[in-house]
Tab-separated table of N, CA and C in Angstrom:
chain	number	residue	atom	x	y	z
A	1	UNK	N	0.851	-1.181	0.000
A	1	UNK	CA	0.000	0.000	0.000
A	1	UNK	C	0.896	1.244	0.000
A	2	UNK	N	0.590	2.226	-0.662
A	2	UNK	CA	1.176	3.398	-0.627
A	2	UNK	C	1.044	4.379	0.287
A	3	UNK	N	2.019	4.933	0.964
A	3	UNK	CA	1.647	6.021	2.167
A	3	UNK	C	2.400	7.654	1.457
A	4	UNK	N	0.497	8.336	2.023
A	4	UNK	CA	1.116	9.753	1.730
A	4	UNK	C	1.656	10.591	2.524
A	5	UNK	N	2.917	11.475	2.243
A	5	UNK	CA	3.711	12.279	3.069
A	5	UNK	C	3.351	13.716	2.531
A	6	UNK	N	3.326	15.059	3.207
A	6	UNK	CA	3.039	15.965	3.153
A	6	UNK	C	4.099	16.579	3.483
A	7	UNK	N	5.237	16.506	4.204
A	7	UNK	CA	6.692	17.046	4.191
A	7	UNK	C	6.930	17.773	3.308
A	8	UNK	N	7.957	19.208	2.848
A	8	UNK	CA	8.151	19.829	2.130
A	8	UNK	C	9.799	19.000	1.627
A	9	UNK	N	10.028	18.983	0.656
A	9	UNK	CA	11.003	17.642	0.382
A	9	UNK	C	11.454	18.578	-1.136
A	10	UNK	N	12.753	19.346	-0.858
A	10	UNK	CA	13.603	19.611	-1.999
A	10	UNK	C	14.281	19.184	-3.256
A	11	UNK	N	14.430	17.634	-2.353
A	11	UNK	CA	15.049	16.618	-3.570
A	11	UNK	C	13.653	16.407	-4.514
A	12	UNK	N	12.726	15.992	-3.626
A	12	UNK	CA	11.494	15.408	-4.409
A	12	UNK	C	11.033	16.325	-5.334
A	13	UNK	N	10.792	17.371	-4.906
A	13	UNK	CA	10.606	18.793	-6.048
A	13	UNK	C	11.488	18.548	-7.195
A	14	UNK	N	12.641	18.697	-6.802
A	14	UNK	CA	13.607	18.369	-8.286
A	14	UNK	C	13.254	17.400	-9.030
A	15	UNK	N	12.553	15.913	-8.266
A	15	UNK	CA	12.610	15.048	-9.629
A	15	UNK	C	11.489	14.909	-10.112
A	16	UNK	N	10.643	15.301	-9.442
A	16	UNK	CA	8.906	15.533	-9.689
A	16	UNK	C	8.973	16.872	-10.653
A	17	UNK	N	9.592	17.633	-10.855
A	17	UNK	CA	9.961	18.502	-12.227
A	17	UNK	C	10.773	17.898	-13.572
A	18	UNK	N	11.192	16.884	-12.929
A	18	UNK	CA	11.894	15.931	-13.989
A	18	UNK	C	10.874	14.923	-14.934
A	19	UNK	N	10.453	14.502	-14.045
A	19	UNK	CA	9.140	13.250	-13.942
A	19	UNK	C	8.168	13.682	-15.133
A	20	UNK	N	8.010	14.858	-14.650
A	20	UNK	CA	7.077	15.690	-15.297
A	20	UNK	C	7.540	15.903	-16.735
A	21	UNK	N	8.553	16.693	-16.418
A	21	UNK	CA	9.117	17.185	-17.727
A	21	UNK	C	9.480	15.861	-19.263
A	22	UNK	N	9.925	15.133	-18.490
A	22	UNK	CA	10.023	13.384	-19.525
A	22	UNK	C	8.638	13.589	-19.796
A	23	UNK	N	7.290	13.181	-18.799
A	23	UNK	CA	5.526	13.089	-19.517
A	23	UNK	C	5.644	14.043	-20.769
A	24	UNK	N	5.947	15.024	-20.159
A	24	UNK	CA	5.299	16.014	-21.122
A	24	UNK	C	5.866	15.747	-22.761
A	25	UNK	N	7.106	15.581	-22.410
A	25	UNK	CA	8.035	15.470	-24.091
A	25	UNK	C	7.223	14.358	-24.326
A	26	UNK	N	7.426	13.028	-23.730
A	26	UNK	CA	6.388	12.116	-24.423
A	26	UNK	C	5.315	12.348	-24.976
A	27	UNK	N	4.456	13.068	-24.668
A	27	UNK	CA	3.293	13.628	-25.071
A	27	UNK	C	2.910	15.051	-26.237
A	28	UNK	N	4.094	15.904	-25.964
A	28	UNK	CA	3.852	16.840	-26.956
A	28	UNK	C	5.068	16.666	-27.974
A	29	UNK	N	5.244	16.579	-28.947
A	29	UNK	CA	5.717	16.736	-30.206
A	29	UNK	C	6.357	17.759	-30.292
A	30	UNK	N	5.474	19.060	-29.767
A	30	UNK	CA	6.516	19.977	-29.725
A	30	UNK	C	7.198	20.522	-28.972
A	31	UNK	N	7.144	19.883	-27.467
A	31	UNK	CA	8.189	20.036	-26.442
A	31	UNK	C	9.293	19.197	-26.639
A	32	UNK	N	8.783	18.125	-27.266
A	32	UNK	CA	10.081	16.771	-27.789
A	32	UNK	C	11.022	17.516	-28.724
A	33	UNK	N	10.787	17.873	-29.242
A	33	UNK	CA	11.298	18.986	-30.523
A	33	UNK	C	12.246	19.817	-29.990
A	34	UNK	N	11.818	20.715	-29.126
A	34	UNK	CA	12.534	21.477	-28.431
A	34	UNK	C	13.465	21.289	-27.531
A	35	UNK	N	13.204	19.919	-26.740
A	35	UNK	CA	14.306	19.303	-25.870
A	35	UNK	C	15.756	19.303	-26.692
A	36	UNK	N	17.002	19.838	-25.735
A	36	UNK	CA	18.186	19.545	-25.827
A	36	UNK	C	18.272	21.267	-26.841
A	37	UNK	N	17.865	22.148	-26.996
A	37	UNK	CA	17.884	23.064	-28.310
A	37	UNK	C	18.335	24.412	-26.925
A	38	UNK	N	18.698	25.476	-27.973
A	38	UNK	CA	18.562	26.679	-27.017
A	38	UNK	C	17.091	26.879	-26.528
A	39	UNK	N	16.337	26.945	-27.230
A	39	UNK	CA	14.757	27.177	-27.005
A	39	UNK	C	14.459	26.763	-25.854
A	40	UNK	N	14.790	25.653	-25.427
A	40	UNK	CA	14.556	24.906	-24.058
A	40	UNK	C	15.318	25.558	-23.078
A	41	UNK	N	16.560	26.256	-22.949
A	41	UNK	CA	17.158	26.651	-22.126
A	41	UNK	C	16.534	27.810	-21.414
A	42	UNK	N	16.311	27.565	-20.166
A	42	UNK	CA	15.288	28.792	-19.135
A	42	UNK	C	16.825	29.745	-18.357
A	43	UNK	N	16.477	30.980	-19.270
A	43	UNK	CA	17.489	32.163	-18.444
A	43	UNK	C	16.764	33.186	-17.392
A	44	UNK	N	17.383	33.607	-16.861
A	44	UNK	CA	16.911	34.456	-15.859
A	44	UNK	C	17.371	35.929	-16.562
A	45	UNK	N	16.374	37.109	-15.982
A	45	UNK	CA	16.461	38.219	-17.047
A	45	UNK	C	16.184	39.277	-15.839
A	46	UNK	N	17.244	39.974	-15.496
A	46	UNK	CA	17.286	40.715	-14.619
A	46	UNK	C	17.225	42.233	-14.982
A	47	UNK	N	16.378	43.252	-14.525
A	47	UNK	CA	16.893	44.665	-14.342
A	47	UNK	C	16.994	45.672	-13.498
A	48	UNK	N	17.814	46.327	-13.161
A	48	UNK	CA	17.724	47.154	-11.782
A	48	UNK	C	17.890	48.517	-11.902
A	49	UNK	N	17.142	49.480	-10.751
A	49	UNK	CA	17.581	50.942	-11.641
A	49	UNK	C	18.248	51.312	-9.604
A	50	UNK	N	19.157	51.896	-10.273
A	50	UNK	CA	19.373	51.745	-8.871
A	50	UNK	C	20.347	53.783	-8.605
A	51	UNK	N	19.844	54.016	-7.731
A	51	UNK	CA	20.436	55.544	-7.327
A	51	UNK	C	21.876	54.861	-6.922
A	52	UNK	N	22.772	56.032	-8.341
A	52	UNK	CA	24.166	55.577	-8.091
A	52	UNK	C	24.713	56.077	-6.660
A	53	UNK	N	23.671	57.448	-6.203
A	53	UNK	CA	24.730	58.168	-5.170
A	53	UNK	C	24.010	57.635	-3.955
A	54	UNK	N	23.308	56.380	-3.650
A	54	UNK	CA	23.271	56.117	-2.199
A	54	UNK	C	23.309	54.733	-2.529
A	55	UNK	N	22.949	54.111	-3.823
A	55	UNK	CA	22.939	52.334	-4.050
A	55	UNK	C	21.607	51.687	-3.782
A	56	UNK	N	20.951	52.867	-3.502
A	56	UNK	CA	19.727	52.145	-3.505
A	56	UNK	C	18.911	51.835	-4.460
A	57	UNK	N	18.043	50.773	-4.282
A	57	UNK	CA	17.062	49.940	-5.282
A	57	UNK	C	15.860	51.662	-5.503
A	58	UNK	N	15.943	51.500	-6.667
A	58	UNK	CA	14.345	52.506	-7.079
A	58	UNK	C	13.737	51.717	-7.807
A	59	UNK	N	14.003	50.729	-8.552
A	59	UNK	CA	12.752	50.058	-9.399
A	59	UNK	C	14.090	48.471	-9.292
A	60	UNK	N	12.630	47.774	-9.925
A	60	UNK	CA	13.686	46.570	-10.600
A	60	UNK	C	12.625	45.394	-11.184
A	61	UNK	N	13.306	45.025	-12.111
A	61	UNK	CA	12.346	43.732	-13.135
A	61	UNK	C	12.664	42.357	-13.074
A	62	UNK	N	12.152	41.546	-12.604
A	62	UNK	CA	12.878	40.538	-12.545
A	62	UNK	C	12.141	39.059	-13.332
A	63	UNK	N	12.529	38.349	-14.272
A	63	UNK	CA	11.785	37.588	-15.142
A	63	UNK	C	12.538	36.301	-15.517
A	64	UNK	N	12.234	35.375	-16.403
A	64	UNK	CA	13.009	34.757	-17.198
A	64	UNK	C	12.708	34.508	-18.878
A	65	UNK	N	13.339	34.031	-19.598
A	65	UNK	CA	13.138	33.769	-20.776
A	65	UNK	C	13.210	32.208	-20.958
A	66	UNK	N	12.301	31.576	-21.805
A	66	UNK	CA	12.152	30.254	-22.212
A	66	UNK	C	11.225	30.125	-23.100
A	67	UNK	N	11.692	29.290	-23.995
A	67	UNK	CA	10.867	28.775	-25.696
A	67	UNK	C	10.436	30.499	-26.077
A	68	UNK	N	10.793	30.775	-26.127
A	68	UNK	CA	11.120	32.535	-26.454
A	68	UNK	C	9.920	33.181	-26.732
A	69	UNK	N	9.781	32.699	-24.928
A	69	UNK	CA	8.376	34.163	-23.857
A	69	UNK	C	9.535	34.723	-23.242
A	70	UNK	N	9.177	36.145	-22.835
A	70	UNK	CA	9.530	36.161	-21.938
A	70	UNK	C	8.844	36.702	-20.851
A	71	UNK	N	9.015	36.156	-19.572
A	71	UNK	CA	7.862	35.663	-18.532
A	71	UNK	C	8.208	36.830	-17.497
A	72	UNK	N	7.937	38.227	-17.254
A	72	UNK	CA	7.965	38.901	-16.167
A	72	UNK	C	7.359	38.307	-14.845
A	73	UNK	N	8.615	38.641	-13.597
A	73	UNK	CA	7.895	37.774	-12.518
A	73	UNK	C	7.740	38.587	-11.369
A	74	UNK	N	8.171	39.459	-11.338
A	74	UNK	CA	8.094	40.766	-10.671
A	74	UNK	C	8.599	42.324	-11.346
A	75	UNK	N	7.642	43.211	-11.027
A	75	UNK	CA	8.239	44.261	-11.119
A	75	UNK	C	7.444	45.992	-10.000
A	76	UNK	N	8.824	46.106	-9.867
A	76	UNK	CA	8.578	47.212	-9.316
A	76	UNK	C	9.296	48.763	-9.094
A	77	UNK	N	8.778	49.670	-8.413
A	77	UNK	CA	9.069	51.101	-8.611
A	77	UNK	C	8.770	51.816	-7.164
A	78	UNK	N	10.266	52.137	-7.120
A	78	UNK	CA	9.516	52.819	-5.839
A	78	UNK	C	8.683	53.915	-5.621
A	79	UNK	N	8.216	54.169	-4.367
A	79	UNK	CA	6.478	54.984	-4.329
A	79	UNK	C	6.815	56.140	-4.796
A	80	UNK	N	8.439	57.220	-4.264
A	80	UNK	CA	8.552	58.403	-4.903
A	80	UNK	C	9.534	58.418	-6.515
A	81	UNK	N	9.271	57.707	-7.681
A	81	UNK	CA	9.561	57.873	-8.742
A	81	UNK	C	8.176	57.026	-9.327
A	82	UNK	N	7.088	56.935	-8.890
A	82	UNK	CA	6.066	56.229	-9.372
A	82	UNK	C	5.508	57.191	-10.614
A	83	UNK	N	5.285	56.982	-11.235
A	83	UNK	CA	4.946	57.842	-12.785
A	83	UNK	C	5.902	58.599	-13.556
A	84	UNK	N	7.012	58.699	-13.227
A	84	UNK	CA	7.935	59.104	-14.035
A	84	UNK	C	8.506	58.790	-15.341
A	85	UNK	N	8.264	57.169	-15.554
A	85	UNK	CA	8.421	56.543	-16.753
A	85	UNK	C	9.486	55.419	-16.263
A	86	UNK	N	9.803	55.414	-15.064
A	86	UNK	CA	10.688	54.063	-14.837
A	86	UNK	C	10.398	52.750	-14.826
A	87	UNK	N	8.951	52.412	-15.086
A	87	UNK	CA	8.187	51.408	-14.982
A	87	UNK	C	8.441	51.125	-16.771
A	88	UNK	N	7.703	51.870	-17.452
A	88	UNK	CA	8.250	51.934	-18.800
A	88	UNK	C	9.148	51.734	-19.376
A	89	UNK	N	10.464	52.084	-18.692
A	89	UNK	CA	11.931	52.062	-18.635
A	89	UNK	C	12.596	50.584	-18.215
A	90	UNK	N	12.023	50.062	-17.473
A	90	UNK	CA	12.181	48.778	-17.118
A	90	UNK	C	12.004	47.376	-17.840
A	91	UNK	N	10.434	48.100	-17.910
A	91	UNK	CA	9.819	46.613	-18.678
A	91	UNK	C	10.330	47.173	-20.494
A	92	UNK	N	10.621	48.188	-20.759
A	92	UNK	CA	11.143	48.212	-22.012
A	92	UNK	C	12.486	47.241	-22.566
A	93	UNK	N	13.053	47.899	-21.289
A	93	UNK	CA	14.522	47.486	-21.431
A	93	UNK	C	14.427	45.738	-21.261
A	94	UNK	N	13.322	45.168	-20.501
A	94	UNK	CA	13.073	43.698	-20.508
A	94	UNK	C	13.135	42.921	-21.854
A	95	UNK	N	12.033	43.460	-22.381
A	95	UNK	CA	11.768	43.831	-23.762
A	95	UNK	C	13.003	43.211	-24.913
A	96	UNK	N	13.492	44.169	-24.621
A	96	UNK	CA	14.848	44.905	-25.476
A	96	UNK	C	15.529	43.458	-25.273
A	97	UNK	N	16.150	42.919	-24.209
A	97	UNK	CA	16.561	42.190	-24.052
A	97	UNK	C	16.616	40.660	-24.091
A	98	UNK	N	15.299	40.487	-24.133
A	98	UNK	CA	14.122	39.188	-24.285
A	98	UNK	C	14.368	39.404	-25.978
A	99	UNK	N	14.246	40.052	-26.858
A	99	UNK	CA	14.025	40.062	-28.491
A	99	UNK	C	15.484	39.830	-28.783
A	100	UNK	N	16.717	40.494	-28.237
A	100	UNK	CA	17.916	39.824	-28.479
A	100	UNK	C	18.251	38.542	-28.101
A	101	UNK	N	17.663	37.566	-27.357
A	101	UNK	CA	17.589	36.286	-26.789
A	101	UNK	C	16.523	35.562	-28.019
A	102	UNK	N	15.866	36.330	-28.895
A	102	UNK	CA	15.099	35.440	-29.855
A	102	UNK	C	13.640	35.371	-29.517
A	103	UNK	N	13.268	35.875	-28.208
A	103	UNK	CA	12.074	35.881	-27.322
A	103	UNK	C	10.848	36.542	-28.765
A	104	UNK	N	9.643	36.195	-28.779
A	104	UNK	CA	8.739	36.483	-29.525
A	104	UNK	C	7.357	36.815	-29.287
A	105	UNK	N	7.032	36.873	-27.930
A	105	UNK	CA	5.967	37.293	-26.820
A	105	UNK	C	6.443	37.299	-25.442
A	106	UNK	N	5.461	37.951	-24.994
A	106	UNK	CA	5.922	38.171	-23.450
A	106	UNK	C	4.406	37.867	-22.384
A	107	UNK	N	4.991	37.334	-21.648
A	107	UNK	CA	3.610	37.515	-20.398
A	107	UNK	C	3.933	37.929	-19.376
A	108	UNK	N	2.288	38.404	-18.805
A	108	UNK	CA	2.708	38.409	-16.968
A	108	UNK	C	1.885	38.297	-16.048
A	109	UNK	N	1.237	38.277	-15.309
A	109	UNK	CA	0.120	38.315	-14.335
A	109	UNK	C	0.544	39.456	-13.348
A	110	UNK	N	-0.818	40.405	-13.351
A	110	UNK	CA	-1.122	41.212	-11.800
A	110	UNK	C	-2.170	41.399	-11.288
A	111	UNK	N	-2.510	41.896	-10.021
A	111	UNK	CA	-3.367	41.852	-9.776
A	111	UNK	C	-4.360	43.355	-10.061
A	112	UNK	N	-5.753	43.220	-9.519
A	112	UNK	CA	-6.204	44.541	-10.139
A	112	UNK	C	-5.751	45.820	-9.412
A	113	UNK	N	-5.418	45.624	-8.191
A	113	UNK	CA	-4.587	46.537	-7.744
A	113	UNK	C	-3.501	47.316	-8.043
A	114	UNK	N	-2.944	46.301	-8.905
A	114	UNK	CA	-1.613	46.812	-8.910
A	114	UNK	C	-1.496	47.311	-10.587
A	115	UNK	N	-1.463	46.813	-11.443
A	115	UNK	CA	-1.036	47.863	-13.328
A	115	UNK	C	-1.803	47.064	-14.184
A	116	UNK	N	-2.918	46.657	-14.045
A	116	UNK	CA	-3.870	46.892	-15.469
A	116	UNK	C	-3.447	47.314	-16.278
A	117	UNK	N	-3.876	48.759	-15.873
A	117	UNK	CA	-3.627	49.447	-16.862
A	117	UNK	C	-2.526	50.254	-17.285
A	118	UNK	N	-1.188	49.792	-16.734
A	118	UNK	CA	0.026	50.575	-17.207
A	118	UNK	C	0.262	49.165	-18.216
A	119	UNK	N	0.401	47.995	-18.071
A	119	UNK	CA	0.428	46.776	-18.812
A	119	UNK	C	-0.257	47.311	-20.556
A	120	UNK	N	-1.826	47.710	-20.197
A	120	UNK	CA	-2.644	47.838	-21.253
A	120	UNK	C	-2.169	49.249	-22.032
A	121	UNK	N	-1.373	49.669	-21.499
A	121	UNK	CA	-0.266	50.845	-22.200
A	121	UNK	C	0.473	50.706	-22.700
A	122	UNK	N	0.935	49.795	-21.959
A	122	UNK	CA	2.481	49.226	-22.444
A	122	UNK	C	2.265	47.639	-23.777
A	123	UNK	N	1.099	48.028	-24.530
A	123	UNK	CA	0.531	47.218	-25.321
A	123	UNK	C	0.536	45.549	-25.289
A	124	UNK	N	0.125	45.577	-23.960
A	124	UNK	CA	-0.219	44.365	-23.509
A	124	UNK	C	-1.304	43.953	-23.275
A	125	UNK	N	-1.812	42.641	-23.918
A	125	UNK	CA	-3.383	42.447	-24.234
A	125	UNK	C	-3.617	41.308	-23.347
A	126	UNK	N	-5.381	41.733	-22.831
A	126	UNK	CA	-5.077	40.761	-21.672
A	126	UNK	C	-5.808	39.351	-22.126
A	127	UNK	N	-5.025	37.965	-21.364
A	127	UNK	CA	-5.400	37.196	-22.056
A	127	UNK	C	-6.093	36.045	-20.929
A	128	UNK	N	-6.695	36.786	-19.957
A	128	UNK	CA	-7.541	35.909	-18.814
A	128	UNK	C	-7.247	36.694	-17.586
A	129	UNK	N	-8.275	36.131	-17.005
A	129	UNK	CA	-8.265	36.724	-15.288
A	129	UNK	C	-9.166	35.496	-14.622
A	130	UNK	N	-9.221	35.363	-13.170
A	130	UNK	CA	-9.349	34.771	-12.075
A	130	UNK	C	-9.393	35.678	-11.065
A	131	UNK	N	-11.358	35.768	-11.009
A	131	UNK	CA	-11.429	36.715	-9.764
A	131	UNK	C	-11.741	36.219	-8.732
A	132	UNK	N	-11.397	36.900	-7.823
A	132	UNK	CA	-11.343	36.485	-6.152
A	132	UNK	C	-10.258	35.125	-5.853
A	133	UNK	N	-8.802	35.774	-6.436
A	133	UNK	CA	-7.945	35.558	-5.857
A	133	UNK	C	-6.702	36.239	-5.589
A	134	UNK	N	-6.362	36.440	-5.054
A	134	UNK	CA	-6.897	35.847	-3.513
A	134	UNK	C	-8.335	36.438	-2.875
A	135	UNK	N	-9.052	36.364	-2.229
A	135	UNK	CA	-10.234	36.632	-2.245
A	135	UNK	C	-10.140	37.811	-1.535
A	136	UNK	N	-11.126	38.457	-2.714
A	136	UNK	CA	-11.222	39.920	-3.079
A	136	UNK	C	-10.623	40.474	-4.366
A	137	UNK	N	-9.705	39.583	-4.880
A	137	UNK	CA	-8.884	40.401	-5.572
A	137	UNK	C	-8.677	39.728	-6.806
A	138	UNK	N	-8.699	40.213	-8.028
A	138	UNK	CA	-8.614	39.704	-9.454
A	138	UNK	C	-7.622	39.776	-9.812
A	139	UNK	N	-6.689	38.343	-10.272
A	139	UNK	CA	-5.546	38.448	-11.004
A	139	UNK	C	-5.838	38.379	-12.379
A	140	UNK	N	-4.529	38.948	-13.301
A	140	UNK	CA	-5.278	39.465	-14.822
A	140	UNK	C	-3.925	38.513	-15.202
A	141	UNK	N	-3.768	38.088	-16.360
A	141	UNK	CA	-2.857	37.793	-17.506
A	141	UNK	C	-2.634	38.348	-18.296
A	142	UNK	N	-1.647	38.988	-18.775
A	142	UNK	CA	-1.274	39.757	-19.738
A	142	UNK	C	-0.303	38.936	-21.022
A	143	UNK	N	-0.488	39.478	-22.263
A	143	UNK	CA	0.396	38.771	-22.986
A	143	UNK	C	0.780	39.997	-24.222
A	144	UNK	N	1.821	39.519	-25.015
A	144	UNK	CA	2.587	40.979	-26.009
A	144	UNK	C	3.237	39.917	-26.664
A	145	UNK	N	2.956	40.585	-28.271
A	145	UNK	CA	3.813	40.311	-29.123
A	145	UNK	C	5.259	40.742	-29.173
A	146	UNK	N	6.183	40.646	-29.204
A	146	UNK	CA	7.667	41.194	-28.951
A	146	UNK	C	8.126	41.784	-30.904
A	147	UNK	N	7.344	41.093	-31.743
A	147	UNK	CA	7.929	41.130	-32.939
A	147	UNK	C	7.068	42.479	-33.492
């Protein structure tokens, strides 16, 4: 009989992403395809704006690139440069950087609180939401052509 454990287990994470990852190639054609290629290779895509004369953080983007999305996973600005264009400046420069990597869309999720509509500026079309989560609060999907 099989017994279930609920433990948080690091190793197991690793191979249960493995596990997974073998199903999936078995199954899609075009993840099989892509295995072993640059396309498959997941980079991390960093940006920071940072005040040279004290070192401090004022904004920063932080994402990765894979099968050439590239996947914003945070971003932010601090409260006194908020509308200035550093948000713009950021996710541009993401951008910029994701299309030299070969990247050909981009996504991201936020919530309604937080940039709808700087996203829907920044010509990003939304491509789903899930409201009342966390409850109260609507997360949106965003997605962009890069080309």
């Amino acid at each position: 009989m099989l017994r279930l454990e609920t433990e948080v287990d690091k190793d197991r994470r690793t191979m249960l992403g493995e596990l997974l990852r073998e199903t999936n190639s078995a199954r899609s054609p075009v993840l099989r395809e892509m295995r072993g290629t640059a396309e498959d290779e997941e980079f991390p895509l960093h940006v920071w704006l940072v005040d040279p004369s004290t070192g401090a953080l004022a904004g920063g983007l932080t994402a990765h690139v894979w099968a050439r999305w590239l996947h914003v996973d945070l971003l932010w600005v601090d409260e006194r440069h908020r509308g200035s264009g550093l948000g713009t400046r950021l996710l541009s420069e993401a951008e910029d950087l994701a299309r030299a990597r070969g990247c050909l869309h981009a996504r991201l999720e936020t919530w309604d609180f937080q940039a709808p509509a700087f996203y829907r500026r920044q010509g990003y079309d939304l491509a789903g939401h899930i409201p009342d989560y966390p409850p109260g609060v609507t997360e949106f999907f965003f997605t962009k052509r890069l080309v």
